[in-house]
Amino acid sequence: MERLKERVAIVTGSAQGMGLAIAKALGKEGARVIITDINSEQIKKTITDLENDGYKAEGFNMNVTVESEVKKVFAAVKDKYGKLDILVNNAGGALNTPYKLDEIEEKHWNLVLDVNLKGTFFCCRQAINIMAAQGGGAIVNISALAAHYRASLAGVQYTAAKAGVEGLTRQLAYDWGEKGIRITAVAPTVTMTGDRVKGLWEEKGKEEQEKTLKNIPLRRLSTPEEIAAAVVFLASDEASYITGITLDVSGGRYLR
């Protein structure tokens, strides 16, 4: 049974990596997925791949830090489908910025905060405007274990941004629950989602990798598909009485 049949879902930063895994998971459950990303060429390739796999999808070029672009895309989705059921704010990450304190410049801080936190705010505001008028919807924000623990492969700018995402999630969930809008977050630990993460992981060396894995009760890193499964659950009716929380998908790492 498809848990998200005929629902319309926007996933930001979803032309590749974890966002693409989330888009596929939503599509598998019957949702019509709207891919958004800043990479136009990658969007085209991703849409073709999704359609070849039998998923319903379309894409928009969108920079989440530019509010006018966000408004345009959300308005286009509303005009075409008459609704928006699900928003997943996945655009973000450390964005190839340094993680050592002395190497972090103001431009690095601004970039990470803008994409992860301001971008999430812009998209949430547009989604809430649509969802409040239609009687409800579900928003899932991608946070990180770093938001309430510490980062392994990123700097303080990333930790601060993701902590802000969790605060935003709680406040919006409280403010808009009466309108039937559920707002939650998912907090992964290290997940092999791209070349940069893989590179930083390899830089640790075998001894440091083993030390990291020993701090994870399940003794392994997560996969993008495991994070996507949590997002699908929170977006579905199975989570109909869940809002305002951050779900750790970290193999129990937070226990250490």
Short mmCIF file of C-alpha atoms in Angstrom, two decimals:
data_model
loop_
_atom_site.label_atom_id
_atom_site.label_comp_id
_atom_site.label_asym_id
_atom_site.label_seq_id
_atom_site.Cartn_x
_atom_site.Cartn_y
_atom_site.Cartn_z
CA MET A 1 0.00 0.00 0.00
CA GLU A 2 1.34 3.41 -0.97
CA ARG A 3 1.41 5.62 2.11
CA LEU A 4 1.69 8.92 0.21
CA LYS A 5 -0.45 8.24 -2.84
CA GLU A 6 -1.31 11.36 -4.87
CA ARG A 7 0.36 13.69 -2.38
CA VAL A 8 2.45 16.56 -3.71
CA ALA A 9 5.90 16.88 -2.14
CA ILE A 10 8.66 19.44 -2.58
CA VAL A 11 12.18 18.31 -1.66
CA THR A 12 14.88 20.97 -1.66
CA GLY A 13 18.44 20.18 -2.70
CA SER A 14 17.22 16.93 -4.19
CA ALA A 15 19.01 16.53 -7.53
CA GLN A 16 21.57 14.24 -5.91
CA GLY A 17 22.81 12.81 -2.62
CA MET A 18 20.55 12.48 0.37
CA GLY A 19 17.90 14.70 -1.21
CA LEU A 20 17.62 12.34 -4.15
CA ALA A 21 17.32 9.35 -1.82
CA ILE A 22 14.48 11.14 -0.03
CA ALA A 23 12.79 12.01 -3.33
CA LYS A 24 12.94 8.39 -4.45
CA ALA A 25 11.55 7.16 -1.14
CA LEU A 26 8.62 9.59 -1.35
CA GLY A 27 8.00 8.62 -4.97
CA LYS A 28 8.02 4.94 -4.11
CA GLU A 29 5.19 5.63 -1.67
CA GLY A 30 3.10 7.27 -4.40
CA ALA A 31 3.92 10.95 -3.95
CA ARG A 32 4.38 13.31 -6.88
CA VAL A 33 7.83 14.68 -6.17
CA ILE A 34 9.00 18.19 -7.02
CA ILE A 35 12.78 18.27 -7.30
CA THR A 36 14.41 21.62 -6.53
CA ASP A 37 18.12 22.39 -6.72
CA ILE A 38 20.58 25.04 -7.89
CA ASN A 39 22.09 22.68 -10.47
CA SER A 40 19.90 22.84 -13.59
CA GLU A 41 21.75 20.15 -15.53
CA GLN A 42 21.64 17.73 -12.62
CA ILE A 43 17.91 18.37 -12.21
CA LYS A 44 17.27 17.29 -15.80
CA LYS A 45 19.27 14.09 -15.36
CA THR A 46 17.56 13.30 -12.07
CA ILE A 47 14.05 13.82 -13.46
CA THR A 48 14.84 11.51 -16.37
CA ASP A 49 16.19 8.85 -14.04
CA LEU A 50 13.18 9.10 -11.72
CA GLU A 51 10.69 8.88 -14.59
CA ASN A 52 12.54 5.89 -16.03
CA ASP A 53 12.10 4.23 -12.65
CA GLY A 54 8.36 4.89 -12.79
CA TYR A 55 8.16 7.81 -10.38
CA LYS A 56 6.10 10.96 -10.94
CA ALA A 57 8.44 13.93 -10.78
CA GLU A 58 9.29 17.35 -12.13
CA GLY A 59 11.97 19.86 -11.31
CA PHE A 60 12.64 23.53 -10.67
CA ASN A 61 15.86 25.45 -10.41
CA MET A 62 15.74 27.19 -7.03
CA ASN A 63 18.21 28.83 -4.68
CA VAL A 64 16.66 28.53 -1.22
CA THR A 65 18.51 31.65 -0.02
CA VAL A 66 16.72 33.86 -2.56
CA GLU A 67 13.19 34.44 -1.30
CA SER A 68 11.85 35.60 -4.67
CA GLU A 69 12.90 32.27 -6.23
CA VAL A 70 11.32 30.32 -3.39
CA LYS A 71 8.05 32.22 -3.75
CA LYS A 72 7.99 31.63 -7.51
CA VAL A 73 8.47 27.87 -7.24
CA PHE A 74 5.95 27.36 -4.46
CA ALA A 75 3.40 29.48 -6.33
CA ALA A 76 3.95 27.43 -9.49
CA VAL A 77 3.38 24.17 -7.60
CA LYS A 78 0.24 25.56 -5.97
CA ASP A 79 -1.10 26.82 -9.30
CA LYS A 80 -0.50 23.50 -11.05
CA TYR A 81 -1.62 21.04 -8.37
CA GLY A 82 -3.83 23.18 -6.17
CA LYS A 83 -2.08 21.99 -3.04
CA LEU A 84 1.17 21.11 -1.28
CA ASP A 85 1.06 18.16 1.10
CA ILE A 86 4.71 17.68 2.02
CA LEU A 87 7.84 19.82 2.22
CA VAL A 88 11.26 18.36 2.98
CA ASN A 89 13.92 20.98 3.67
CA ASN A 90 17.02 19.05 2.70
CA ALA A 91 19.14 21.78 1.06
CA GLY A 92 22.12 22.47 3.30
CA GLY A 93 25.20 20.81 4.71
CA ALA A 94 28.67 22.11 5.46
CA LEU A 95 28.93 23.25 1.83
CA ASN A 96 32.65 22.63 1.47
CA THR A 97 33.54 25.14 4.17
CA PRO A 98 36.45 24.62 6.61
CA TYR A 99 35.86 22.93 9.94
CA LYS A 100 38.90 24.28 11.81
CA LEU A 101 38.01 27.42 13.77
CA ASP A 102 40.96 29.51 12.57
CA GLU A 103 40.13 28.76 8.94
CA ILE A 104 36.45 29.73 9.09
CA GLU A 105 35.88 33.12 7.45
CA GLU A 106 32.79 35.32 7.60
CA LYS A 107 31.80 34.19 4.10
CA HIS A 108 31.82 30.56 5.25
CA TRP A 109 29.65 31.36 8.26
CA ASN A 110 27.19 33.34 6.14
CA LEU A 111 26.93 30.67 3.44
CA VAL A 112 26.19 27.82 5.84
CA LEU A 113 23.72 29.82 7.93
CA ASP A 114 21.99 31.18 4.83
CA VAL A 115 21.45 27.85 3.10
CA ASN A 116 20.69 25.68 6.13
CA LEU A 117 18.70 28.08 8.30
CA LYS A 118 17.48 31.02 6.25
CA GLY A 119 16.64 28.76 3.32
CA THR A 120 14.64 26.46 5.59
CA PHE A 121 12.78 29.47 6.99
CA PHE A 122 11.93 30.83 3.54
CA CYS A 123 10.60 27.46 2.36
CA CYS A 124 8.68 26.81 5.58
CA ARG A 125 6.95 30.17 5.32
CA GLN A 126 5.77 29.53 1.77
CA ALA A 127 4.66 25.98 2.57
CA ILE A 128 2.79 27.09 5.69
CA ASN A 129 0.88 29.72 3.72
CA ILE A 130 -0.37 27.01 1.37
CA MET A 131 -0.94 24.33 4.00
CA ALA A 132 -2.81 26.59 6.42
CA ALA A 133 -5.32 27.49 3.69
CA GLN A 134 -5.90 23.87 2.69
CA GLY A 135 -6.25 22.50 6.23
CA GLY A 136 -2.88 20.92 6.92
CA GLY A 137 0.29 19.30 5.69
CA ALA A 138 3.63 17.94 6.84
CA ILE A 139 7.05 19.59 6.87
CA VAL A 140 10.21 17.62 7.62
CA ASN A 141 13.42 19.58 8.15
CA ILE A 142 16.80 17.89 7.83
CA SER A 143 18.86 18.72 10.90
CA ALA A 144 21.90 16.81 12.18
CA LEU A 145 23.12 15.17 15.34
CA ALA A 146 25.53 18.11 15.53
CA ALA A 147 22.60 20.38 16.40
CA HIS A 148 22.29 18.92 19.89
CA TYR A 149 25.54 16.98 20.26
CA ARG A 150 28.63 17.88 18.20
CA ALA A 151 29.90 17.70 14.64
CA SER A 152 32.41 15.15 13.37
CA LEU A 153 33.19 16.45 9.89
CA ALA A 154 32.01 20.08 10.03
CA GLY A 155 32.70 23.33 11.83
CA VAL A 156 30.83 25.45 14.35
CA GLN A 157 28.97 27.25 11.56
CA TYR A 158 27.26 23.96 10.68
CA THR A 159 26.49 23.10 14.31
CA ALA A 160 24.98 26.55 14.89
CA ALA A 161 22.91 26.41 11.70
CA LYS A 162 21.44 23.01 12.47
CA ALA A 163 20.68 24.02 16.06
CA GLY A 164 18.75 26.91 14.56
CA VAL A 165 16.83 24.51 12.31
CA GLU A 166 15.70 22.53 15.35
CA GLY A 167 14.62 25.69 17.16
CA LEU A 168 12.72 26.81 14.08
CA THR A 169 11.07 23.39 13.88
CA ARG A 170 9.83 23.50 17.47
CA GLN A 171 8.51 27.05 17.30
CA LEU A 172 6.70 26.65 13.98
CA ALA A 173 5.19 23.34 15.14
CA TYR A 174 3.78 25.08 18.21
CA ASP A 175 2.51 28.08 16.25
CA TRP A 176 0.84 26.16 13.40
CA GLY A 177 -0.36 22.92 14.94
CA GLU A 178 -3.91 24.23 15.25
CA LYS A 179 -3.99 24.58 11.48
CA GLY A 180 -3.24 20.89 11.02
CA ILE A 181 0.38 21.43 10.03
CA ARG A 182 2.90 18.99 11.49
CA ILE A 183 6.53 20.14 11.52
CA THR A 184 9.32 17.78 12.52
CA ALA A 185 13.04 17.24 11.92
CA VAL A 186 15.35 14.33 11.25
CA ALA A 187 18.89 14.36 12.65
CA PRO A 188 21.35 12.00 10.97
CA THR A 189 24.94 11.42 12.01
CA VAL A 190 27.68 10.94 9.40
CA THR A 191 26.06 9.65 6.20
CA MET A 192 27.95 8.90 2.99
CA THR A 193 26.06 11.30 0.76
CA GLY A 194 28.74 12.84 -1.44
CA ASP A 195 32.38 13.08 -2.41
CA ARG A 196 33.21 15.67 0.25
CA VAL A 197 31.88 13.54 3.11
CA LYS A 198 33.62 10.49 1.70
CA GLY A 199 36.84 12.47 1.38
CA LEU A 200 36.70 13.79 4.94
CA TRP A 201 35.91 10.32 6.23
CA GLU A 202 38.89 8.84 4.39
CA GLU A 203 41.13 11.62 5.71
CA LYS A 204 40.45 10.42 9.24
CA GLY A 205 42.50 7.29 8.66
CA LYS A 206 41.65 3.79 9.80
CA GLU A 207 42.38 4.36 13.49
CA GLU A 208 40.17 7.47 13.72
CA GLN A 209 37.42 5.79 11.70
CA GLU A 210 37.38 2.84 14.08
CA LYS A 211 37.24 5.22 17.05
CA THR A 212 34.22 6.97 15.53
CA LEU A 213 32.43 3.71 14.81
CA LYS A 214 33.04 2.50 18.37
CA ASN A 215 31.06 5.53 19.55
CA ILE A 216 28.08 4.35 17.51
CA PRO A 217 26.27 1.46 19.27
CA LEU A 218 25.27 -0.04 15.91
CA ARG A 219 28.96 0.14 14.82
CA ARG A 220 28.38 1.53 11.34
CA LEU A 221 27.49 4.72 9.47
CA SER A 222 23.99 5.34 8.14
CA THR A 223 22.90 5.17 4.52
CA PRO A 224 20.89 7.86 2.69
CA GLU A 225 18.07 5.33 2.33
CA GLU A 226 17.82 4.95 6.11
CA ILE A 227 17.48 8.70 6.54
CA ALA A 228 14.88 8.77 3.75
CA ALA A 229 12.85 6.07 5.49
CA ALA A 230 12.57 8.26 8.59
CA VAL A 231 11.45 11.21 6.47
CA VAL A 232 8.73 9.12 4.79
CA PHE A 233 7.46 7.99 8.18
CA LEU A 234 7.25 11.53 9.56
CA ALA A 235 5.54 12.76 6.39
CA SER A 236 2.97 9.96 6.44
CA ASP A 237 -0.26 9.48 8.37
CA GLU A 238 1.57 6.98 10.57
CA ALA A 239 3.05 10.03 12.31
CA SER A 240 -0.27 11.89 12.48
CA TYR A 241 0.16 12.73 16.18
CA ILE A 242 3.84 13.63 16.02
CA THR A 243 4.99 17.24 15.71
CA GLY A 244 7.71 19.52 17.04
CA ILE A 245 10.25 16.72 17.58
CA THR A 246 13.64 15.89 16.16
CA LEU A 247 14.08 12.21 15.36
CA ASP A 248 17.66 11.03 15.79
CA VAL A 249 18.68 8.57 13.09
CA SER A 250 22.19 8.06 14.39
CA GLY A 251 22.67 4.40 15.26
CA GLY A 252 22.48 5.38 18.93
CA ARG A 253 25.51 7.67 18.77
CA TYR A 254 23.80 10.24 20.99
CA LEU A 255 23.93 7.69 23.81
CA ARG A 256 27.71 7.93 24.08
#
